[in-house]
Coordinates of C-alpha atoms in Angstrom, one line a residue:
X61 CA 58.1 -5.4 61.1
X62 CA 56.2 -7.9 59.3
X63 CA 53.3 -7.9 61.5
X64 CA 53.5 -3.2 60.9
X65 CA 53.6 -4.2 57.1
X66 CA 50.2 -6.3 57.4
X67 CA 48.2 -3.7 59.5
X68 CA 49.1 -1.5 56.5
X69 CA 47.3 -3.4 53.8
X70 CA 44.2 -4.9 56.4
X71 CA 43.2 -1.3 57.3
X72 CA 42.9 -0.4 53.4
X73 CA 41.5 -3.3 52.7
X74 CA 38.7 -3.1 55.8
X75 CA 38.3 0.4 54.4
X76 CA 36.7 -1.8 51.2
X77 CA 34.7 -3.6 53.4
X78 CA 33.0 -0.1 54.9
X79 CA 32.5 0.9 50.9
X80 CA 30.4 -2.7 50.1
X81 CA 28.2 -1.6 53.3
X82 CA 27.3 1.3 50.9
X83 CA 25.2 -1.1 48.9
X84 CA 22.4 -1.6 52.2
X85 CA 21.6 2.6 51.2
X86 CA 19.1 1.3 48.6
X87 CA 17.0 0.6 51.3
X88 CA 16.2 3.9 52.2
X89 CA 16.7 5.6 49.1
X90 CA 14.5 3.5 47.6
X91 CA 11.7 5.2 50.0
X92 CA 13.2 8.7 49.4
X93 CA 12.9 8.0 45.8
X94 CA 9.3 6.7 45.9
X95 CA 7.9 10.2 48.4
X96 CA 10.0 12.3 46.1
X97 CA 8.5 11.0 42.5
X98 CA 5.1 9.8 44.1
X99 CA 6.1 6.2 42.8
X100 CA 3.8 3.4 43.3
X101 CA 5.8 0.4 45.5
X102 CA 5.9 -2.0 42.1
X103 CA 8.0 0.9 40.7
X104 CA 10.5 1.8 43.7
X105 CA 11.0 -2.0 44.7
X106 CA 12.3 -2.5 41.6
X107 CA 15.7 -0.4 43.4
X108 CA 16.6 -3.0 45.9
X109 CA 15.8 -5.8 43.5
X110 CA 18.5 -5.1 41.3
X111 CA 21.1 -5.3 43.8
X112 CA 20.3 -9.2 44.2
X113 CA 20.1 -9.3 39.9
X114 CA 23.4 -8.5 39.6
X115 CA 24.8 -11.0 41.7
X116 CA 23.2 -13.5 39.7
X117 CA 25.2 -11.8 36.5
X118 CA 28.1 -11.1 37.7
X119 CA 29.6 -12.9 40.3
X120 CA 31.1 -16.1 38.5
X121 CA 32.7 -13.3 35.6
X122 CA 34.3 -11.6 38.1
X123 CA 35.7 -14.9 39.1
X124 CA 37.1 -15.4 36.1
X125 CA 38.0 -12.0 35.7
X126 CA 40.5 -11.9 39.0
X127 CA 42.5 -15.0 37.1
X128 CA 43.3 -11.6 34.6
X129 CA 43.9 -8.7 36.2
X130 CA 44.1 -10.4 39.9
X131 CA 42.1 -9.5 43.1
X132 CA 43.4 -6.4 44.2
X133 CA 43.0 -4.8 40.8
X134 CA 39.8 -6.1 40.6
X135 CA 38.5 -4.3 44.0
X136 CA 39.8 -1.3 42.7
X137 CA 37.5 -1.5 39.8
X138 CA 34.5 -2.0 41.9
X139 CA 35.6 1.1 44.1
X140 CA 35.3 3.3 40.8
X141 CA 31.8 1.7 39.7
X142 CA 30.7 2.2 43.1
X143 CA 32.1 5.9 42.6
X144 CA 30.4 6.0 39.6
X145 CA 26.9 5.2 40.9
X146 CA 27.3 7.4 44.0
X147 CA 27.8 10.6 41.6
X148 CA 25.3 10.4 39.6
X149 CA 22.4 11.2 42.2
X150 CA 24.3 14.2 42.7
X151 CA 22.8 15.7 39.4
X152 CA 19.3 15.0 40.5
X153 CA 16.8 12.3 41.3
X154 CA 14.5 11.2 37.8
X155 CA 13.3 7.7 38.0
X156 CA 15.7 6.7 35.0
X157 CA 18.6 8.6 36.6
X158 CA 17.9 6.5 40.0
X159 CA 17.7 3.3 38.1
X160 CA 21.2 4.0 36.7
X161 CA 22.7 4.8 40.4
X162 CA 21.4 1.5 41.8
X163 CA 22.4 -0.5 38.6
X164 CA 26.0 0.7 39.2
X165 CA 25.5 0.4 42.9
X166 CA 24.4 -3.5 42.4
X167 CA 26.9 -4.2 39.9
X168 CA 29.6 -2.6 41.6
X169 CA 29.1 -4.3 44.9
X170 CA 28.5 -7.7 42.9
X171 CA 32.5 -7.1 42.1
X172 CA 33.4 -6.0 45.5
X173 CA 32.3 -9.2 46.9
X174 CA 33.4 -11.3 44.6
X175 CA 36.8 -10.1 44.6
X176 CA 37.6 -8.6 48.3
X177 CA 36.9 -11.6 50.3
X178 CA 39.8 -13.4 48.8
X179 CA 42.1 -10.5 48.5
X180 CA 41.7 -10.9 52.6
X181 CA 42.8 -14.6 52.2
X182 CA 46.4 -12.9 50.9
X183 CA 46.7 -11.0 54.0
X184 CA 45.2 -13.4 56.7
X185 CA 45.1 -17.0 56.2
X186 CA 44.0 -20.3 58.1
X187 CA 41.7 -20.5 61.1
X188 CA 42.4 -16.7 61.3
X189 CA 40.2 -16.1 57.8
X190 CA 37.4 -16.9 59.6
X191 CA 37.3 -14.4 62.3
X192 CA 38.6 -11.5 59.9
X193 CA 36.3 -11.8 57.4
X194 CA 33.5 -11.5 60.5
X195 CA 35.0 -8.3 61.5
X196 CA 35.0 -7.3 57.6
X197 CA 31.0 -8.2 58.3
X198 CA 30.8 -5.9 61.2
X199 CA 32.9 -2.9 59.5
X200 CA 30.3 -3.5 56.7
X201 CA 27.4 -3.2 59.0
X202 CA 28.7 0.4 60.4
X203 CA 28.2 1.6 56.5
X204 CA 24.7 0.2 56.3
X205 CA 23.6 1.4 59.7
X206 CA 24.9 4.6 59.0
X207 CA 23.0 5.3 55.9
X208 CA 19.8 6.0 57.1
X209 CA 20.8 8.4 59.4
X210 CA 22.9 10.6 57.0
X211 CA 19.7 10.5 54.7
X212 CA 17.4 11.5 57.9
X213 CA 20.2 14.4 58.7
X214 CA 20.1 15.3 55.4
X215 CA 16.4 15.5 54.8
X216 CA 15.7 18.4 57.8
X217 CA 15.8 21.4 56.4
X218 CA 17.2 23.3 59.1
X219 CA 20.5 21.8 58.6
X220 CA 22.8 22.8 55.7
X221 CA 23.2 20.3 52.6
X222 CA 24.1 22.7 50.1
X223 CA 20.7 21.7 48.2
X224 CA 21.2 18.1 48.0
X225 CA 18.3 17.2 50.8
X226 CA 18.8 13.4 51.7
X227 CA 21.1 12.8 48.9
X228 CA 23.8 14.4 50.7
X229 CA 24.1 10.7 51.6
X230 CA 25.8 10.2 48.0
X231 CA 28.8 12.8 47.8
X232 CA 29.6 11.6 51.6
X233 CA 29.7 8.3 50.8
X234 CA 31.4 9.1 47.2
X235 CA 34.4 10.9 49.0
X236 CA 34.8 7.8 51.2
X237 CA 35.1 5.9 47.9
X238 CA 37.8 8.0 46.2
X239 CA 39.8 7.6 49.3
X240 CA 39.7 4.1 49.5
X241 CA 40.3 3.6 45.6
X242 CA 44.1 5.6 46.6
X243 CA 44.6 4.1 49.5
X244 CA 44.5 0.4 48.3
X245 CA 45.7 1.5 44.9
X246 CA 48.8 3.1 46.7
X247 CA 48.9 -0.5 49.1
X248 CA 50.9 -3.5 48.0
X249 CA 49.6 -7.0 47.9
X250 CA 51.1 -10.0 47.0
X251 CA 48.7 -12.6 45.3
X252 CA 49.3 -15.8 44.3
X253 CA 49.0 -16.3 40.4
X254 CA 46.9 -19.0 39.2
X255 CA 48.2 -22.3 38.1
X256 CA 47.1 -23.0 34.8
X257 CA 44.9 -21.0 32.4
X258 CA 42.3 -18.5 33.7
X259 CA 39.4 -20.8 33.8
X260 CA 35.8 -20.1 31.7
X261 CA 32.3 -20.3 32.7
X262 CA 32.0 -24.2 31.9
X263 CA 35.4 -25.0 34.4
X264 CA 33.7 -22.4 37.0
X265 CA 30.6 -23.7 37.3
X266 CA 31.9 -27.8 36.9
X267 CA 33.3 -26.7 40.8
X268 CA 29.6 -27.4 41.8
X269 CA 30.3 -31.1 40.5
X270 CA 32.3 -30.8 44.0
X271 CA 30.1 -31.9 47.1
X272 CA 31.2 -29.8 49.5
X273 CA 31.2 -26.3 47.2
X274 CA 27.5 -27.2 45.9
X275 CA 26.5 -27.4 49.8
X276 CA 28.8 -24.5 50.8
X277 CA 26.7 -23.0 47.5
X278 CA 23.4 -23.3 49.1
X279 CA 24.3 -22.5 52.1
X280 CA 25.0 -19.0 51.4
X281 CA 21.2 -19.1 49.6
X282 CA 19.7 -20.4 53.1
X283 CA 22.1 -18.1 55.4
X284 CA 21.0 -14.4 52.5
X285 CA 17.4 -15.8 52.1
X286 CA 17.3 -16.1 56.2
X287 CA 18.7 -12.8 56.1
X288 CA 15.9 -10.9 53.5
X289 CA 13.4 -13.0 55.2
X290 CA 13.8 -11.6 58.4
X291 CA 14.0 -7.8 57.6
X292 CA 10.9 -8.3 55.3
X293 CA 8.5 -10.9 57.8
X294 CA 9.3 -9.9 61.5
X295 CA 7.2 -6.6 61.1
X296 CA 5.0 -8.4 59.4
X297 CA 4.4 -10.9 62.5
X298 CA 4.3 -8.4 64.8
X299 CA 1.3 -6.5 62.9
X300 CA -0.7 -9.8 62.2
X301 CA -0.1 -10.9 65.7
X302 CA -0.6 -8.1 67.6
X303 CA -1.9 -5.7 65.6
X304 CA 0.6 -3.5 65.4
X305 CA 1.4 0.1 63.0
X306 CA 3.8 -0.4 60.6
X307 CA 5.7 2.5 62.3
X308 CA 6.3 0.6 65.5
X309 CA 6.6 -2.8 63.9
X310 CA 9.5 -1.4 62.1
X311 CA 11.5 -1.6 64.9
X312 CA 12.0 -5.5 64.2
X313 CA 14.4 -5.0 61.3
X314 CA 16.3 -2.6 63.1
X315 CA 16.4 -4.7 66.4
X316 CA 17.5 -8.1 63.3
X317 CA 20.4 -5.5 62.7
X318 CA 21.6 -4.3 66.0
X319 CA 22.1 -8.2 66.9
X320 CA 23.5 -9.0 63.3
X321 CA 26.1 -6.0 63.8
X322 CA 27.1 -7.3 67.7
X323 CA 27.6 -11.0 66.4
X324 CA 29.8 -9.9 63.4
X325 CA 31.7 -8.3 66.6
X326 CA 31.8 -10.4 68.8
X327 CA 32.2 -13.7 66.4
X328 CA 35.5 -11.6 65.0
X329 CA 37.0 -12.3 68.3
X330 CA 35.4 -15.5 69.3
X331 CA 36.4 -17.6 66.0
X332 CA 40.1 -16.5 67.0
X333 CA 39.7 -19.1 70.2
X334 CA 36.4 -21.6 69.4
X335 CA 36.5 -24.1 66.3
X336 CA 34.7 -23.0 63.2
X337 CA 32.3 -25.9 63.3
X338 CA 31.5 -25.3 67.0
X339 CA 30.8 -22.0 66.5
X340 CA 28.7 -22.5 63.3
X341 CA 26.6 -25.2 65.4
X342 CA 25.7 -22.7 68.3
X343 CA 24.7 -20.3 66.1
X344 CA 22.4 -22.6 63.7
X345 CA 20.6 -23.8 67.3
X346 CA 20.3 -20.1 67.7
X347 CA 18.0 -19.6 65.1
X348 CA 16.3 -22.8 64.9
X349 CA 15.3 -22.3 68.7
X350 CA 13.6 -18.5 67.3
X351 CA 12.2 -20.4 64.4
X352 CA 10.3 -22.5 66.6
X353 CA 9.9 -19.4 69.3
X354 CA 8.0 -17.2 66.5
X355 CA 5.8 -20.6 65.6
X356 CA 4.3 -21.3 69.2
X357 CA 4.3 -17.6 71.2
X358 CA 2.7 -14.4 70.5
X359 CA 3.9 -12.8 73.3
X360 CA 5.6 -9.8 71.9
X361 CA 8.5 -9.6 74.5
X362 CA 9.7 -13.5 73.1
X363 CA 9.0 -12.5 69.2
X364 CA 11.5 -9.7 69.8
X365 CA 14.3 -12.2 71.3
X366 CA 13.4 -14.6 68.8
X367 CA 14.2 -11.7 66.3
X368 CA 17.7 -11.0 68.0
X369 CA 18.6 -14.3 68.1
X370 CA 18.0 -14.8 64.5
X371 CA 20.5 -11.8 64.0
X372 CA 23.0 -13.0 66.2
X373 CA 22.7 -16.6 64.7
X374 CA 23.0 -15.7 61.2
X375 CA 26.0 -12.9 61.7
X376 CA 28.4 -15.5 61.5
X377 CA 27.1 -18.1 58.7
X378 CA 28.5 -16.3 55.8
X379 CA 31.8 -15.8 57.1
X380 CA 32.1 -19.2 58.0
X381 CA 30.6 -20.3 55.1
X382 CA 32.9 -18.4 52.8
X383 CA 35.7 -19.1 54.5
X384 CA 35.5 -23.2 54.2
X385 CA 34.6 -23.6 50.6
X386 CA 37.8 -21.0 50.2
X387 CA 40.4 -24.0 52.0
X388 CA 38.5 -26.3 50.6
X389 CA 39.8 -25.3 47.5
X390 CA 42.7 -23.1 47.8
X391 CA 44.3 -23.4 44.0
X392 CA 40.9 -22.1 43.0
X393 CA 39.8 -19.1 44.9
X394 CA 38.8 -17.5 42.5
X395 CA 36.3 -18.8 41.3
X396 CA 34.8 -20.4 44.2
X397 CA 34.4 -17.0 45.3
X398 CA 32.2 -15.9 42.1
X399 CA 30.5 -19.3 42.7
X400 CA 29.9 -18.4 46.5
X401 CA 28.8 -14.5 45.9
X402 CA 26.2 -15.6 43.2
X403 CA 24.6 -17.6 46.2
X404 CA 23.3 -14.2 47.5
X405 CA 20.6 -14.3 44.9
X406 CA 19.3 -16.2 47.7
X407 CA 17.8 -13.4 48.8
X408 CA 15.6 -13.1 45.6
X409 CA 14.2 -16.6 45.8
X410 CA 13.5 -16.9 49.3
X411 CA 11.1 -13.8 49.6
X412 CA 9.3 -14.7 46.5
X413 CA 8.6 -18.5 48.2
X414 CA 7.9 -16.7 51.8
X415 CA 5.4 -14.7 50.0
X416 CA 3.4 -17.7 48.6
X417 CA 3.5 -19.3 51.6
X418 CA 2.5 -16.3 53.6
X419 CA -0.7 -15.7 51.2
X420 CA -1.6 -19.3 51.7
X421 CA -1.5 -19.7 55.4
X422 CA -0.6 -16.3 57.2
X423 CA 3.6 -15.2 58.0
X424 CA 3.6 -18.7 59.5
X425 CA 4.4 -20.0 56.4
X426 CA 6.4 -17.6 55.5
X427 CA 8.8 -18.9 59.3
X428 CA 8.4 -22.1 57.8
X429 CA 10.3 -21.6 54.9
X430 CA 13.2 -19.6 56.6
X431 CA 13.1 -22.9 59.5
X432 CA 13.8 -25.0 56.1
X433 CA 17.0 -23.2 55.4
X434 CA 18.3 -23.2 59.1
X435 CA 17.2 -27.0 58.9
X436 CA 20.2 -27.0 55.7
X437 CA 22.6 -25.1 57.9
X438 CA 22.4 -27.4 60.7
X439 CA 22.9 -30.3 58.2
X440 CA 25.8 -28.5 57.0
X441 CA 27.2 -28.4 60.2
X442 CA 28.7 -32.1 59.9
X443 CA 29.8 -31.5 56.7
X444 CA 32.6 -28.6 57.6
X445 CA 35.5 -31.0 58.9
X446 CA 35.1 -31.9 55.0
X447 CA 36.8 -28.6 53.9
X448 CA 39.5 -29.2 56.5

């Protein structure tokens, strides 16, 4: 009975998880956007910007926020931002009306992951948080690989989308959102209460006085800017290198994804049986091995597994990550979780030094920077018995 009483808040609760995928739709709205308003690509890149702004603003508040109104309260808010967002491109597409969307969209999400990772930790605990908050990851992934191809079927005009075009991607994605807001608002979840007073910014951010949190901190900036380094560079390589169309060299952030998505899958079930830190050092090798692969070959066969393995080494870091700083400090989950989620503006700082270093000496600079992040992971590595 107990385990019946568990599947029925996980599958709510992995319902959440599909909703943050929602967030990965900037992507290519962003382009729909840009063709529909004849924007120039300063003015539609500012979309998927924001999403990694918010973060930065509202991840540790919503830390102290849970110590309020708890987790599961707090995921149901981000569910009705996310609503939010997700109906207002229903009324049309203006630049300012667009802004707004992916505002809400950013902020929203910026909750969602700040708050649903440890609402998991109430249902599943131990050496099992690991693996479920991979197959969160992979549930996620079905969301962001989806949106593209609801915006695609939306956009040919033979098929019916009651005038919406590719934004038919919003109200289908909306209605998802209103049913997981009932679902987990009708769900149960016991939480533990916090100990003492719901801590401020200055007891939140004195956690990173902590070794192992700071390094667990930057960890998730090396394993985010890895991640937005790779979607924005491997075309890149494969048009300096072999001089090849942007349309074909595209296929390099899709093929980073496809592996991303089968590691979150496969590591779900994997850190069930293998040791966190044993895992974690296999996949760190992964990538460092495609680091060096994309420095020394320009064959394009080896580029592309050097891709994949980057996807498949870096669909686990996060989980694992997140996961260790989490029973490292259990009394204060809370707010290592704000502390962990503003890590992902990671994936603002890392492009901007990959771009420097790409204008100075060609995408090879821009490898080198990612290899200097997977260099911190695998010096991470010994440090993970620490959070035992």
């Amino acid at each position: 009975m107990e385990k019946q009483i568990k599947y029925g808040q996980i599958i709510p609760v992995m319902l959440c998880f599909f909703a943050m995928g929602f967030v990965d739709l900037v992507g290519i709205a962003s382009n729909y956007v840009k063709a529909d308003l004849g924007l120039s690509d300063a003015e539609a890149n500012i979309f998927p910007s924001l999403v990694f702004f918010w973060f930065l603003i509202f991840s540790v508040p919503t830390g102290i926020l849970m110590n309020r109104i708890g987790r599961r309260k707090t995921v149901l808010l981000s569910l009705i931002v996310t609503f939010a967002s997700l109906l207002l491109p229903i009324f049309g597409d203006s630049y300012g009306l667009m802004l707004a969307s992916f505002s809400l969209l950013g902020i929203g999400n910026a909750l969602m992951q700040t708050s649903l990772n440890p609402l998991l930790s109430n249902i599943i605990t131990g050496d099992k948080l690991a693996s479920t908050l991979t197959f969160g990851q992979f549930v996620k992934a079905i969301a962001s690989f989806l949106a593209p191809y609801i915006a695609m079927w939306g956009a040919m005009e033979s098929l019916p989308t009651f005038g919406f075009g590719w934004r038919v991607l919003f109200p289908i994605y909306m209605t998802i959102a209103v049913i997981a807001i009932l679902w987990l608002g009708a769900t149960k979840i016991e939480e533990e209460r916090p100990d003492d007073k719901a801590s401020g910014f200055a007891a939140c951010f004195s956690l990173l006085k902590k070794p192992f949190i700071l390094l667990s901190f930057i960890g998730i900036m090396c394993h985010v800017g890895i991640d937005v380094g790779t979607n924005t560079t491997a075309p890149k390589i494969l048009m300096e290198r072999l001089n090849m169309p942007l349309s074909d060299a595209g296929f390099a952030t899709s093929l980073y994804f496809i592996f991303r998505t089968m590691g979150c899958l496969l590591g779900a079930f994997i850190l069930q049986k293998a040791s966190a830190k044993s895992f974690f050092a296999i996949s760190v090798v992964a990538m460092l091995i495609a680091m060096v692969g994309l420095f020394l070959f320009q064959n394009e066969t080896i580029i592309y597994i050097c891709i994949a393995l980057i996807g498949f080494g870096n669909s686990n870091v996060f989980s694992i990550i997140f996961a260790q700083a989490i029973l490292a400090l259990p009394e204060k989950k809370n707010e290592v979780s704000g502390l962990m989620i503003m890590g992902l503006f990671g994936g603002t700082i890392f492009p901007l030094a990959m771009g420097v270093a790409s204008d100075a000496i060609g995408q090879n600079g821009a490898v080198a920077v990612m290899t200097l992040g997977v260099l911190y992971l695998l010096t991470y590595t010994f440090k993970i018995k620490q959070a035992q």
